[in-house]
PDB file of C-alpha atoms in Angstrom:
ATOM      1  CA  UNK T  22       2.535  22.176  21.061  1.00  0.00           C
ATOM      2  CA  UNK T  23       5.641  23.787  19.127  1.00  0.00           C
ATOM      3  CA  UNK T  24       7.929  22.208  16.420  1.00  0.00           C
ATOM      4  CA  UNK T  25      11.618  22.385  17.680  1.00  0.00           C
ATOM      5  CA  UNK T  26      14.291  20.677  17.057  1.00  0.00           C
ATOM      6  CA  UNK T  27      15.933  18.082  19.285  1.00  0.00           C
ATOM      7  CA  UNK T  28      18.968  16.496  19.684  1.00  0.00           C
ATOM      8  CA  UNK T  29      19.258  13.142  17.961  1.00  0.00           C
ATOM      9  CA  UNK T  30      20.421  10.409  20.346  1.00  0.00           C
ATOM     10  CA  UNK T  31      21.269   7.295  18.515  1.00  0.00           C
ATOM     11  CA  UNK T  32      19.709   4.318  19.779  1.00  0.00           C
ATOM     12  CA  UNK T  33      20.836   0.994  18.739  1.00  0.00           C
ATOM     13  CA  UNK T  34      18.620  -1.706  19.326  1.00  0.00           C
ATOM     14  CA  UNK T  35      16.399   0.357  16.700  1.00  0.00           C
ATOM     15  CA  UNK T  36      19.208   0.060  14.301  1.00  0.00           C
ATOM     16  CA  UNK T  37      19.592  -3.273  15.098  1.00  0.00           C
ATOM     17  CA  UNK T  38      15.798  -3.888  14.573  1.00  0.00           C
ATOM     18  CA  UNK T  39      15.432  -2.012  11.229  1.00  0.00           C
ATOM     19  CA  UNK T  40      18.831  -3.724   9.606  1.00  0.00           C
ATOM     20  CA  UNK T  41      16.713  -7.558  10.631  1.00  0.00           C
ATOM     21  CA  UNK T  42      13.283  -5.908   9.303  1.00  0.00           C
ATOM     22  CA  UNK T  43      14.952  -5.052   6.279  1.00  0.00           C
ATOM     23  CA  UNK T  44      17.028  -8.490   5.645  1.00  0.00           C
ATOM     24  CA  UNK T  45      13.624 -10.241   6.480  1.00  0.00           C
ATOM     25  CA  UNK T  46      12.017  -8.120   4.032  1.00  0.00           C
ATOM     26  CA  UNK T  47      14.238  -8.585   1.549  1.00  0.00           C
ATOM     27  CA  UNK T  48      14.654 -12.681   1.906  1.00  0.00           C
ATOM     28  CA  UNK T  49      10.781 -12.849   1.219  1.00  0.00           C
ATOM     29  CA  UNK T  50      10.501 -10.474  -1.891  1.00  0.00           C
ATOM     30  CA  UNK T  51      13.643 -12.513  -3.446  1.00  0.00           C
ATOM     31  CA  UNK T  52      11.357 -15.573  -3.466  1.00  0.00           C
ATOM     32  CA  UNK T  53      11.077 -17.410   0.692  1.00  0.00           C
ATOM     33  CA  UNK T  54       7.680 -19.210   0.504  1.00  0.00           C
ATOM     34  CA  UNK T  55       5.369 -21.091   2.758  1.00  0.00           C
ATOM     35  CA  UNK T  56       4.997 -20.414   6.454  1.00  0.00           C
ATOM     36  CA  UNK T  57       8.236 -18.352   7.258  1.00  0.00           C
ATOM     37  CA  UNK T  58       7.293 -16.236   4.876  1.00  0.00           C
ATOM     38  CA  UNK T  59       3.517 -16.004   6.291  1.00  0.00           C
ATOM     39  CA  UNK T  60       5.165 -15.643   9.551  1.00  0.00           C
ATOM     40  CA  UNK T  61       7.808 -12.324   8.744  1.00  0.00           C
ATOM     41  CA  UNK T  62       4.706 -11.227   7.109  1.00  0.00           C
ATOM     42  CA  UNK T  63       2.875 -10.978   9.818  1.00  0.00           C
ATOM     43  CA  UNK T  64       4.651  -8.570  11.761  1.00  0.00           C
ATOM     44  CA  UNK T  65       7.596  -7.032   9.090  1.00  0.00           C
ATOM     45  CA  UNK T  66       5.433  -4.055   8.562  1.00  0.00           C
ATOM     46  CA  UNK T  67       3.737  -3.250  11.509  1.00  0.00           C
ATOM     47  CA  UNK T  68       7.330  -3.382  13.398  1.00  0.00           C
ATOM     48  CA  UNK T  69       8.319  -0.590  11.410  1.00  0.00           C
ATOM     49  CA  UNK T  70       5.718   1.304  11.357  1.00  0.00           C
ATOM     50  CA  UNK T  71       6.129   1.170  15.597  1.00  0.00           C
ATOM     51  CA  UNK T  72       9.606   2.308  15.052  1.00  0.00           C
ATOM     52  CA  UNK T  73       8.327   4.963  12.981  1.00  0.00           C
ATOM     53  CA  UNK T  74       6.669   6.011  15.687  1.00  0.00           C
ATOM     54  CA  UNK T  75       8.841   5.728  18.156  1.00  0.00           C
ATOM     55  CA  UNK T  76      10.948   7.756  16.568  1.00  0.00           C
ATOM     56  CA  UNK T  77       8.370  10.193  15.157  1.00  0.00           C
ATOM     57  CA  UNK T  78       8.471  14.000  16.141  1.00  0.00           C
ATOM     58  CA  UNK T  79       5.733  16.829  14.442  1.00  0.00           C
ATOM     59  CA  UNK T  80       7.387  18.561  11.400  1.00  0.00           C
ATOM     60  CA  UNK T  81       5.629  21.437   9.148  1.00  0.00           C
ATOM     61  CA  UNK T  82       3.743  19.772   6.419  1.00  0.00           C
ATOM     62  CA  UNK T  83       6.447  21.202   3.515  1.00  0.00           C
ATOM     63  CA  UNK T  84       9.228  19.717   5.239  1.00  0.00           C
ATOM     64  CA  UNK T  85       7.613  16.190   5.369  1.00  0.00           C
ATOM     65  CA  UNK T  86       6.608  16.734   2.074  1.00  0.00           C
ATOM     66  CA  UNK T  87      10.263  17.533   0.884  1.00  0.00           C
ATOM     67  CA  UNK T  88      12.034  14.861   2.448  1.00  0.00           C
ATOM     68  CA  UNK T  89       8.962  12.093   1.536  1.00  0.00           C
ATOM     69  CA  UNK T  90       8.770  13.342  -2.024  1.00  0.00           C
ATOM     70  CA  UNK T  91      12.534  12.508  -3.545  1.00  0.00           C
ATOM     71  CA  UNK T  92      11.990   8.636  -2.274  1.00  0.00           C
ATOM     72  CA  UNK T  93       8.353   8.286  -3.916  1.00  0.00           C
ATOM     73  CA  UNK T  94       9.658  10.275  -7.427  1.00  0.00           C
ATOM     74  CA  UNK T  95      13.250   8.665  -7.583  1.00  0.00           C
ATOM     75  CA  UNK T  96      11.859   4.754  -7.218  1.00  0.00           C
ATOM     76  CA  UNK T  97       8.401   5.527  -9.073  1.00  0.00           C
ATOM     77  CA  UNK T  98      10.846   6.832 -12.232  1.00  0.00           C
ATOM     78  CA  UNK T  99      13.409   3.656 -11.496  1.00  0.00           C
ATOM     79  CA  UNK T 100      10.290   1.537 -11.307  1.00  0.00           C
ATOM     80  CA  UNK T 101       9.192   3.516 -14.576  1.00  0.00           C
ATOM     81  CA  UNK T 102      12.040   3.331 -17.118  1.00  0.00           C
ATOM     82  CA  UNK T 103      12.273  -0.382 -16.248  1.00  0.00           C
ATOM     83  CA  UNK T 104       9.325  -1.263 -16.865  1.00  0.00           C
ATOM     84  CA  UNK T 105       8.637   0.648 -20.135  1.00  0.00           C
ATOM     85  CA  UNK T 106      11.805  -0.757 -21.288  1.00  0.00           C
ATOM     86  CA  UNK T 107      10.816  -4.180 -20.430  1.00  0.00           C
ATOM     87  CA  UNK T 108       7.516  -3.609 -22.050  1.00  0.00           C
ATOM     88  CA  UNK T 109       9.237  -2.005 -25.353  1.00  0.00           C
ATOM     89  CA  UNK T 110      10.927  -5.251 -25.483  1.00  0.00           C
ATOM     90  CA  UNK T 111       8.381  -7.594 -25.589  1.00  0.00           C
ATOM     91  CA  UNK T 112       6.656  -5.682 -27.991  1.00  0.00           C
ATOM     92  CA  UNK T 113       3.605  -5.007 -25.537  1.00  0.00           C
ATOM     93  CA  UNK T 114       1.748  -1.444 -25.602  1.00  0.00           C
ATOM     94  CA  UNK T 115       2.880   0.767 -22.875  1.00  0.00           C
ATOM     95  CA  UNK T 116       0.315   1.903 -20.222  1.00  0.00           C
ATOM     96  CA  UNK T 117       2.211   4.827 -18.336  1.00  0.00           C
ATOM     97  CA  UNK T 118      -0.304   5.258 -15.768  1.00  0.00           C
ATOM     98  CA  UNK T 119       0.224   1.451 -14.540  1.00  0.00           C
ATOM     99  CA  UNK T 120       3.727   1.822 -13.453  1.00  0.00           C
ATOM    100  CA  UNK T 121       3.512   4.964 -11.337  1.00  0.00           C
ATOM    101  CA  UNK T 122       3.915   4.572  -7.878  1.00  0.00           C
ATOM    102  CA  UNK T 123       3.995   1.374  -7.718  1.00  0.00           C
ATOM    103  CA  UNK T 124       5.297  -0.399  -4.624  1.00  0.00           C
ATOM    104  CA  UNK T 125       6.216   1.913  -2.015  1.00  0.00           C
ATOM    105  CA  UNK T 126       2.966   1.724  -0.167  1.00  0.00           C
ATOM    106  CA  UNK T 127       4.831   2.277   2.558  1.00  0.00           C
ATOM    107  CA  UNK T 128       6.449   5.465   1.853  1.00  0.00           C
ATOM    108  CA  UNK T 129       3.106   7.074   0.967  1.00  0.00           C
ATOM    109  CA  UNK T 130       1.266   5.892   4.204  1.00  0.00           C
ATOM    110  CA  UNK T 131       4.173   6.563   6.314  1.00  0.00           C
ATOM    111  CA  UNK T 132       3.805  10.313   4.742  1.00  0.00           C
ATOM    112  CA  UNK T 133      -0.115  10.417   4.847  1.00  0.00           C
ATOM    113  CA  UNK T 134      -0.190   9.301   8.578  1.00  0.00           C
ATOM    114  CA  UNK T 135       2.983  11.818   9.917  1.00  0.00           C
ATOM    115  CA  UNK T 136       1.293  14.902   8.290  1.00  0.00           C
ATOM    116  CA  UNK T 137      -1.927  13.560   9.991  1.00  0.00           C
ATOM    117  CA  UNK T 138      -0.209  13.394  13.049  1.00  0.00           C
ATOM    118  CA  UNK T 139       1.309  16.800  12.613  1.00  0.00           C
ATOM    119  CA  UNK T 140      -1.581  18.400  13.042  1.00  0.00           C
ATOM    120  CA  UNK T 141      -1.842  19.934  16.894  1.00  0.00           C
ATOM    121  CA  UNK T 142      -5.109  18.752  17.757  1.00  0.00           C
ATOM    122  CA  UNK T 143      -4.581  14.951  16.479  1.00  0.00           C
ATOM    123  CA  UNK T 144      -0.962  15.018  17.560  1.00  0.00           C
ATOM    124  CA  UNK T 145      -2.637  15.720  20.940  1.00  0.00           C
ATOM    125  CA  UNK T 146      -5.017  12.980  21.163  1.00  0.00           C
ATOM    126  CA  UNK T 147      -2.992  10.377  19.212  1.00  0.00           C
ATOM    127  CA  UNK T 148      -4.562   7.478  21.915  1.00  0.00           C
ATOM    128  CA  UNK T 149      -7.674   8.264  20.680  1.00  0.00           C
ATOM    129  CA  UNK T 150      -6.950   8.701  17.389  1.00  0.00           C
ATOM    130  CA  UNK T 151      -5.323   5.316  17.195  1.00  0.00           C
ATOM    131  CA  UNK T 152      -8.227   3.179  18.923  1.00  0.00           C
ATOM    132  CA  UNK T 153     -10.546   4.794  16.173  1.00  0.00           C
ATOM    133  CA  UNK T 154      -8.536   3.799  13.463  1.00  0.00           C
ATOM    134  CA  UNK T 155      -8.684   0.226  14.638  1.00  0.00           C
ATOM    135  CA  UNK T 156     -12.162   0.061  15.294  1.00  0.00           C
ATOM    136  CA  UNK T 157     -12.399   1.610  11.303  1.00  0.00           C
ATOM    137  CA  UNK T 158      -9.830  -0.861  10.247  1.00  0.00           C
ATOM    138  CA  UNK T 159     -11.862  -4.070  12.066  1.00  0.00           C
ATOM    139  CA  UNK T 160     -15.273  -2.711  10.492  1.00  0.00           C
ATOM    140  CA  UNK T 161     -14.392  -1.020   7.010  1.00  0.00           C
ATOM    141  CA  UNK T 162     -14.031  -5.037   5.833  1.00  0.00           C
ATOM    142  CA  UNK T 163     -18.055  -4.598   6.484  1.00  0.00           C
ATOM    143  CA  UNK T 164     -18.630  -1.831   4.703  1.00  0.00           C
ATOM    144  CA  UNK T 165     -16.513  -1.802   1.456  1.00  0.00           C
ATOM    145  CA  UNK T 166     -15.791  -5.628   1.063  1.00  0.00           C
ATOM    146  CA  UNK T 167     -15.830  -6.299  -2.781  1.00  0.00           C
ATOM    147  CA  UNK T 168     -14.907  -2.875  -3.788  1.00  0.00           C
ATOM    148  CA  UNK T 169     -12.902  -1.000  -6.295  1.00  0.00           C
ATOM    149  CA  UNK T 170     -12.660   1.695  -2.611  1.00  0.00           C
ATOM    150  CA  UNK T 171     -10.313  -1.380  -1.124  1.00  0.00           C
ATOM    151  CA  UNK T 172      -7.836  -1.510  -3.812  1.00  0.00           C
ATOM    152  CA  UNK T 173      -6.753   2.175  -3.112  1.00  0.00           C
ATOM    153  CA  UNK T 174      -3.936   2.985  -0.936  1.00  0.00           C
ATOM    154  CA  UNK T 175      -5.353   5.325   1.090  1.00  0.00           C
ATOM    155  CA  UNK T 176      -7.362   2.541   2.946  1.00  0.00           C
ATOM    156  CA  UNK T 177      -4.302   1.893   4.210  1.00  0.00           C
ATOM    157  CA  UNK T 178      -3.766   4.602   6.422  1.00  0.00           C
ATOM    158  CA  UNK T 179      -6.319   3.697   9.375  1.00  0.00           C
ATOM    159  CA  UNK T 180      -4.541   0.589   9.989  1.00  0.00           C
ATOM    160  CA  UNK T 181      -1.023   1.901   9.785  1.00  0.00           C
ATOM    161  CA  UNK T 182      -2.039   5.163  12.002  1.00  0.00           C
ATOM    162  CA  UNK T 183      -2.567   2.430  15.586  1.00  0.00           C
ATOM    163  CA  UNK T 184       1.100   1.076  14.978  1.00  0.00           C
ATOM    164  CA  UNK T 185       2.903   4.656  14.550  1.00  0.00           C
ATOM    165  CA  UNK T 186       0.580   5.893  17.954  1.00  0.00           C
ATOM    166  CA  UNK T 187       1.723   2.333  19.641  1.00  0.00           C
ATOM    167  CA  UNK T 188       5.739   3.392  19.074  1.00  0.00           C
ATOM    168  CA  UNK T 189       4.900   7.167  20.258  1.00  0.00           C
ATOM    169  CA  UNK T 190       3.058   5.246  23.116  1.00  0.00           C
ATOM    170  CA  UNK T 191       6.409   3.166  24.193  1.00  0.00           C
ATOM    171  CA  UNK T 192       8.628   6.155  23.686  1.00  0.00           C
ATOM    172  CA  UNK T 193       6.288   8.204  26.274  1.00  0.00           C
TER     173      UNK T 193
END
């Protein structure tokens, strides 16, 4: 196992894919309803989280996070000024802590689960690694049902963690 860098080949039916993720993404956050929204909901995310890792190759954990860190700070302070504005306006106390890193869920899993599969020895057994995460994602609904433990992001990462190992599994 050895970091190097490859040439980038442009494929296009993932470009294709991630420009219809993203309108579909965006359609149901501006306000679709009912069943096609339940329905782009159902597989939005996970679709791009195989294309993740389809496309994913091991980087050193400083270089992941470099390039994950401007995204998360630039929208968290965005997200921020707007909503202490909005806030000031209405007259309403401000709560700081509330409005930090709100929202991109995605960009912090997405992080959490490449330096996770960074590491030699789970980059190496990434089949494995995946069908354990499942089984924890099908069972943890058990365990910490009804729990301030669900609320927190990092709960998240076991059942993104099978869909980046199912796009490294196509690409092989």
């Amino acid at each position: 196992y050895k970091i190097t860098p490859q040439i980038k080949v442009r494929e296009v039916w993932i470009d294709w894919a991630k420009t219809l993720l993203i309108f579909m993404m965006v359609v149901c956050h501006a306000g679709l309803y009912g069943v096609p929204r339940q329905i782009i909901y159902t597989f939005h995310m996970p679709a791009f989280f195989i294309i993740s890792g389809y496309l994913f190759r091991p980087h050193y954990w400083k270089d992941l996070l470099i390039r994950y860190s401007i995204p998360i700070l630039f929208f968290s302070f965005i997200n921020l000024c707007y909503n202490l504005i909005f806030e000031y306006l209405r007259g309403n106390p401000i709560d700081i802590v509330q409005y930090l890193f709100p929202g991109i869920w995605f960009i912090e899993g997405l992080l959490c689960c490449q330096l996770l599969l960074s590491i030699p020895w789970i980059y190496r057994n990434y089949k494995s690694i995946g069908c354990m995460c499942i089984l924890f994602s099908s069972l943890q609904t058990f365990f910490i049902e009804n729990t301030e433990l669900q609320y927190y992001y990092f709960f998240r990462i076991p059942a993104i963690l099978p869909f980046l190992c199912l796009g490294m599994y196509i690409k092989e």
